[in-house]
JSON list of C-alpha atoms in Angstrom, two decimals:
[
{"chain": "A", "resi": 1393, "resn": "MET", "atom": "CA", "xyz": [-17.19, -27.59, -2.24]},
{"chain": "A", "resi": 1394, "resn": "THR", "atom": "CA", "xyz": [-13.70, -27.70, -3.91]},
{"chain": "A", "resi": 1395, "resn": "ILE", "atom": "CA", "xyz": [-11.64, -24.96, -3.20]},
{"chain": "A", "resi": 1396, "resn": "THR", "atom": "CA", "xyz": [-9.25, -24.04, -6.29]},
{"chain": "A", "resi": 1397, "resn": "ASP", "atom": "CA", "xyz": [-5.94, -22.99, -6.67]},
{"chain": "A", "resi": 1398, "resn": "ASP", "atom": "CA", "xyz": [-6.55, -19.44, -7.22]},
{"chain": "A", "resi": 1399, "resn": "GLU", "atom": "CA", "xyz": [-8.66, -19.91, -3.96]},
{"chain": "A", "resi": 1400, "resn": "ASN", "atom": "CA", "xyz": [-5.50, -20.82, -2.46]},
{"chain": "A", "resi": 1401, "resn": "LEU", "atom": "CA", "xyz": [-3.31, -18.38, -3.74]},
{"chain": "A", "resi": 1402, "resn": "LEU", "atom": "CA", "xyz": [-6.01, -16.11, -2.57]},
{"chain": "A", "resi": 1403, "resn": "GLN", "atom": "CA", "xyz": [-5.80, -17.32, 1.15]},
{"chain": "A", "resi": 1404, "resn": "GLN", "atom": "CA", "xyz": [-2.48, -17.52, 1.43]},
{"chain": "A", "resi": 1405, "resn": "GLN", "atom": "CA", "xyz": [-2.11, -13.75, 0.10]},
{"chain": "A", "resi": 1406, "resn": "LEU", "atom": "CA", "xyz": [-4.42, -12.40, 2.48]},
{"chain": "A", "resi": 1407, "resn": "GLN", "atom": "CA", "xyz": [-2.74, -14.46, 5.32]},
{"chain": "A", "resi": 1408, "resn": "GLN", "atom": "CA", "xyz": [0.51, -13.21, 4.58]},
{"chain": "A", "resi": 1409, "resn": "ARG", "atom": "CA", "xyz": [-0.61, -9.78, 4.94]},
{"chain": "A", "resi": 1410, "resn": "PHE", "atom": "CA", "xyz": [-3.38, -9.67, 7.96]},
{"chain": "A", "resi": 1411, "resn": "GLU", "atom": "CA", "xyz": [-2.39, -13.03, 9.88]},
{"chain": "A", "resi": 1412, "resn": "SER", "atom": "CA", "xyz": [-5.72, -12.53, 11.76]},
{"chain": "A", "resi": 1413, "resn": "ILE", "atom": "CA", "xyz": [-7.42, -13.84, 8.44]},
{"chain": "A", "resi": 1414, "resn": "SER", "atom": "CA", "xyz": [-8.46, -17.79, 9.48]},
{"chain": "A", "resi": 1415, "resn": "HIS", "atom": "CA", "xyz": [-11.68, -18.08, 7.92]},
{"chain": "A", "resi": 1416, "resn": "PRO", "atom": "CA", "xyz": [-11.22, -19.63, 4.17]},
{"chain": "A", "resi": 1417, "resn": "VAL", "atom": "CA", "xyz": [-12.01, -17.51, 1.38]},
{"chain": "A", "resi": 1418, "resn": "PRO", "atom": "CA", "xyz": [-15.45, -18.39, -0.16]},
{"chain": "A", "resi": 1419, "resn": "ILE", "atom": "CA", "xyz": [-15.22, -17.23, -3.74]},
{"chain": "A", "resi": 1420, "resn": "ALA", "atom": "CA", "xyz": [-12.38, -17.52, -6.19]},
{"chain": "A", "resi": 1421, "resn": "ASN", "atom": "CA", "xyz": [-12.98, -14.22, -8.08]},
{"chain": "A", "resi": 1422, "resn": "PRO", "atom": "CA", "xyz": [-10.34, -12.93, -10.37]},
{"chain": "A", "resi": 1423, "resn": "THR", "atom": "CA", "xyz": [-10.69, -9.43, -9.14]},
{"chain": "A", "resi": 1424, "resn": "LEU", "atom": "CA", "xyz": [-10.17, -10.13, -5.52]},
{"chain": "A", "resi": 1425, "resn": "LEU", "atom": "CA", "xyz": [-7.32, -12.15, -6.46]},
{"chain": "A", "resi": 1426, "resn": "GLN", "atom": "CA", "xyz": [-5.95, -9.39, -8.61]},
{"chain": "A", "resi": 1427, "resn": "MET", "atom": "CA", "xyz": [-6.51, -7.00, -5.96]},
{"chain": "A", "resi": 1428, "resn": "ALA", "atom": "CA", "xyz": [-4.78, -9.26, -3.05]},
{"chain": "A", "resi": 1429, "resn": "SER", "atom": "CA", "xyz": [-1.84, -9.65, -4.96]},
{"chain": "A", "resi": 1430, "resn": "ARG", "atom": "CA", "xyz": [-0.77, -5.91, -6.03]},
{"chain": "A", "resi": 1431, "resn": "SER", "atom": "CA", "xyz": [1.92, -4.63, -3.81]},
{"chain": "A", "resi": 1432, "resn": "SER", "atom": "CA", "xyz": [4.13, -1.67, -4.43]},
{"chain": "A", "resi": 1433, "resn": "CYS", "atom": "CA", "xyz": [8.04, -1.73, -5.22]},
{"chain": "A", "resi": 1434, "resn": "ARG", "atom": "CA", "xyz": [9.67, 1.82, -4.93]},
{"chain": "A", "resi": 1435, "resn": "GLN", "atom": "CA", "xyz": [12.93, 2.38, -6.12]},
{"chain": "A", "resi": 1436, "resn": "PHE", "atom": "CA", "xyz": [14.12, 6.31, -6.04]},
{"chain": "A", "resi": 1437, "resn": "THR", "atom": "CA", "xyz": [17.00, 8.58, -7.53]},
{"chain": "A", "resi": 1438, "resn": "PRO", "atom": "CA", "xyz": [19.33, 10.24, -4.87]},
{"chain": "A", "resi": 1439, "resn": "GLU", "atom": "CA", "xyz": [18.19, 13.58, -6.95]},
{"chain": "A", "resi": 1440, "resn": "THR", "atom": "CA", "xyz": [16.21, 16.19, -5.26]},
{"chain": "A", "resi": 1441, "resn": "ILE", "atom": "CA", "xyz": [12.59, 17.38, -5.88]},
{"chain": "A", "resi": 1442, "resn": "ASP", "atom": "CA", "xyz": [12.15, 21.19, -6.29]},
{"chain": "A", "resi": 1443, "resn": "PRO", "atom": "CA", "xyz": [10.09, 22.50, -3.33]},
{"chain": "A", "resi": 1444, "resn": "ASP", "atom": "CA", "xyz": [7.64, 24.11, -5.30]},
{"chain": "A", "resi": 1445, "resn": "LEU", "atom": "CA", "xyz": [6.78, 20.91, -7.16]},
{"chain": "A", "resi": 1446, "resn": "LEU", "atom": "CA", "xyz": [6.68, 18.69, -3.91]},
{"chain": "A", "resi": 1447, "resn": "LYS", "atom": "CA", "xyz": [4.15, 21.17, -2.27]},
{"chain": "A", "resi": 1448, "resn": "THR", "atom": "CA", "xyz": [2.02, 21.08, -5.24]},
{"chain": "A", "resi": 1449, "resn": "LEU", "atom": "CA", "xyz": [2.20, 17.39, -5.22]},
{"chain": "A", "resi": 1450, "resn": "CYS", "atom": "CA", "xyz": [1.17, 17.23, -1.61]},
{"chain": "A", "resi": 1451, "resn": "ALA", "atom": "CA", "xyz": [-1.74, 19.93, -2.22]},
{"chain": "A", "resi": 1452, "resn": "ILE", "atom": "CA", "xyz": [-3.29, 17.38, -4.75]},
{"chain": "A", "resi": 1453, "resn": "ALA", "atom": "CA", "xyz": [-2.89, 14.23, -2.74]},
{"chain": "A", "resi": 1454, "resn": "LEU", "atom": "CA", "xyz": [-4.52, 16.03, 0.19]},
{"chain": "A", "resi": 1455, "resn": "ALA", "atom": "CA", "xyz": [-7.29, 17.03, -1.87]},
{"chain": "A", "resi": 1456, "resn": "SER", "atom": "CA", "xyz": [-7.70, 13.70, -3.52]},
{"chain": "A", "resi": 1457, "resn": "PRO", "atom": "CA", "xyz": [-10.98, 11.92, -2.44]},
{"chain": "A", "resi": 1458, "resn": "THR", "atom": "CA", "xyz": [-10.87, 9.65, 0.55]},
{"chain": "A", "resi": 1459, "resn": "LYS", "atom": "CA", "xyz": [-13.84, 6.94, 1.51]},
{"chain": "A", "resi": 1460, "resn": "SER", "atom": "CA", "xyz": [-16.47, 8.54, 3.22]},
{"chain": "A", "resi": 1461, "resn": "ASP", "atom": "CA", "xyz": [-14.78, 12.02, 2.44]},
{"chain": "A", "resi": 1462, "resn": "LEU", "atom": "CA", "xyz": [-12.98, 11.55, 5.83]},
{"chain": "A", "resi": 1463, "resn": "GLN", "atom": "CA", "xyz": [-9.76, 13.20, 4.70]},
{"chain": "A", "resi": 1464, "resn": "GLN", "atom": "CA", "xyz": [-7.87, 11.77, 7.70]},
{"chain": "A", "resi": 1465, "resn": "ARG", "atom": "CA", "xyz": [-4.07, 11.75, 6.43]},
{"chain": "A", "resi": 1466, "resn": "ASP", "atom": "CA", "xyz": [-0.79, 13.77, 6.81]},
{"chain": "A", "resi": 1467, "resn": "ILE", "atom": "CA", "xyz": [2.16, 13.76, 4.60]},
{"chain": "A", "resi": 1468, "resn": "VAL", "atom": "CA", "xyz": [5.50, 13.61, 6.48]},
{"chain": "A", "resi": 1469, "resn": "ILE", "atom": "CA", "xyz": [8.54, 14.46, 4.42]},
{"chain": "A", "resi": 1470, "resn": "ILE", "atom": "CA", "xyz": [11.92, 13.35, 5.78]},
{"chain": "A", "resi": 1471, "resn": "GLU", "atom": "CA", "xyz": [15.24, 14.42, 4.24]},
{"chain": "A", "resi": 1472, "resn": "ASP", "atom": "CA", "xyz": [17.68, 13.28, 6.11]},
{"chain": "A", "resi": 1473, "resn": "ASN", "atom": "CA", "xyz": [18.96, 10.07, 5.16]},
{"chain": "A", "resi": 1474, "resn": "THR", "atom": "CA", "xyz": [19.46, 8.83, 8.67]},
{"chain": "A", "resi": 1475, "resn": "ILE", "atom": "CA", "xyz": [16.38, 9.13, 9.89]},
{"chain": "A", "resi": 1476, "resn": "ARG", "atom": "CA", "xyz": [14.86, 7.66, 6.62]},
{"chain": "A", "resi": 1477, "resn": "ALA", "atom": "CA", "xyz": [17.17, 4.30, 7.16]},
{"chain": "A", "resi": 1478, "resn": "SER", "atom": "CA", "xyz": [16.06, 4.15, 10.48]},
{"chain": "A", "resi": 1479, "resn": "ILE", "atom": "CA", "xyz": [12.37, 3.90, 9.39]},
{"chain": "A", "resi": 1480, "resn": "ASN", "atom": "CA", "xyz": [12.89, 1.74, 6.80]},
{"chain": "A", "resi": 1481, "resn": "ALA", "atom": "CA", "xyz": [14.67, -0.60, 9.15]},
{"chain": "A", "resi": 1482, "resn": "LEU", "atom": "CA", "xyz": [11.16, -0.91, 10.98]},
{"chain": "A", "resi": 1483, "resn": "PHE", "atom": "CA", "xyz": [9.78, -2.51, 7.79]}
]
């Protein structure tokens, strides 16, 4: 079985995110490749959000479906810039 460039790329992306993956990826599937290469890069403005809008957005997020409908999640809102910086330093 010949390993394609896509398989190599998928393997590298998985190993970068999950160091414990040591076995080769069996199939160069375009959907798996796209899913593995997804990332999130967010930039925020210094503007504050209306507290009522924030509560509404949190309620909607908490009402969204989850795997097996377990609903195991929390939303933590941190307004203090010093605390945010401390948390960001961990990543």
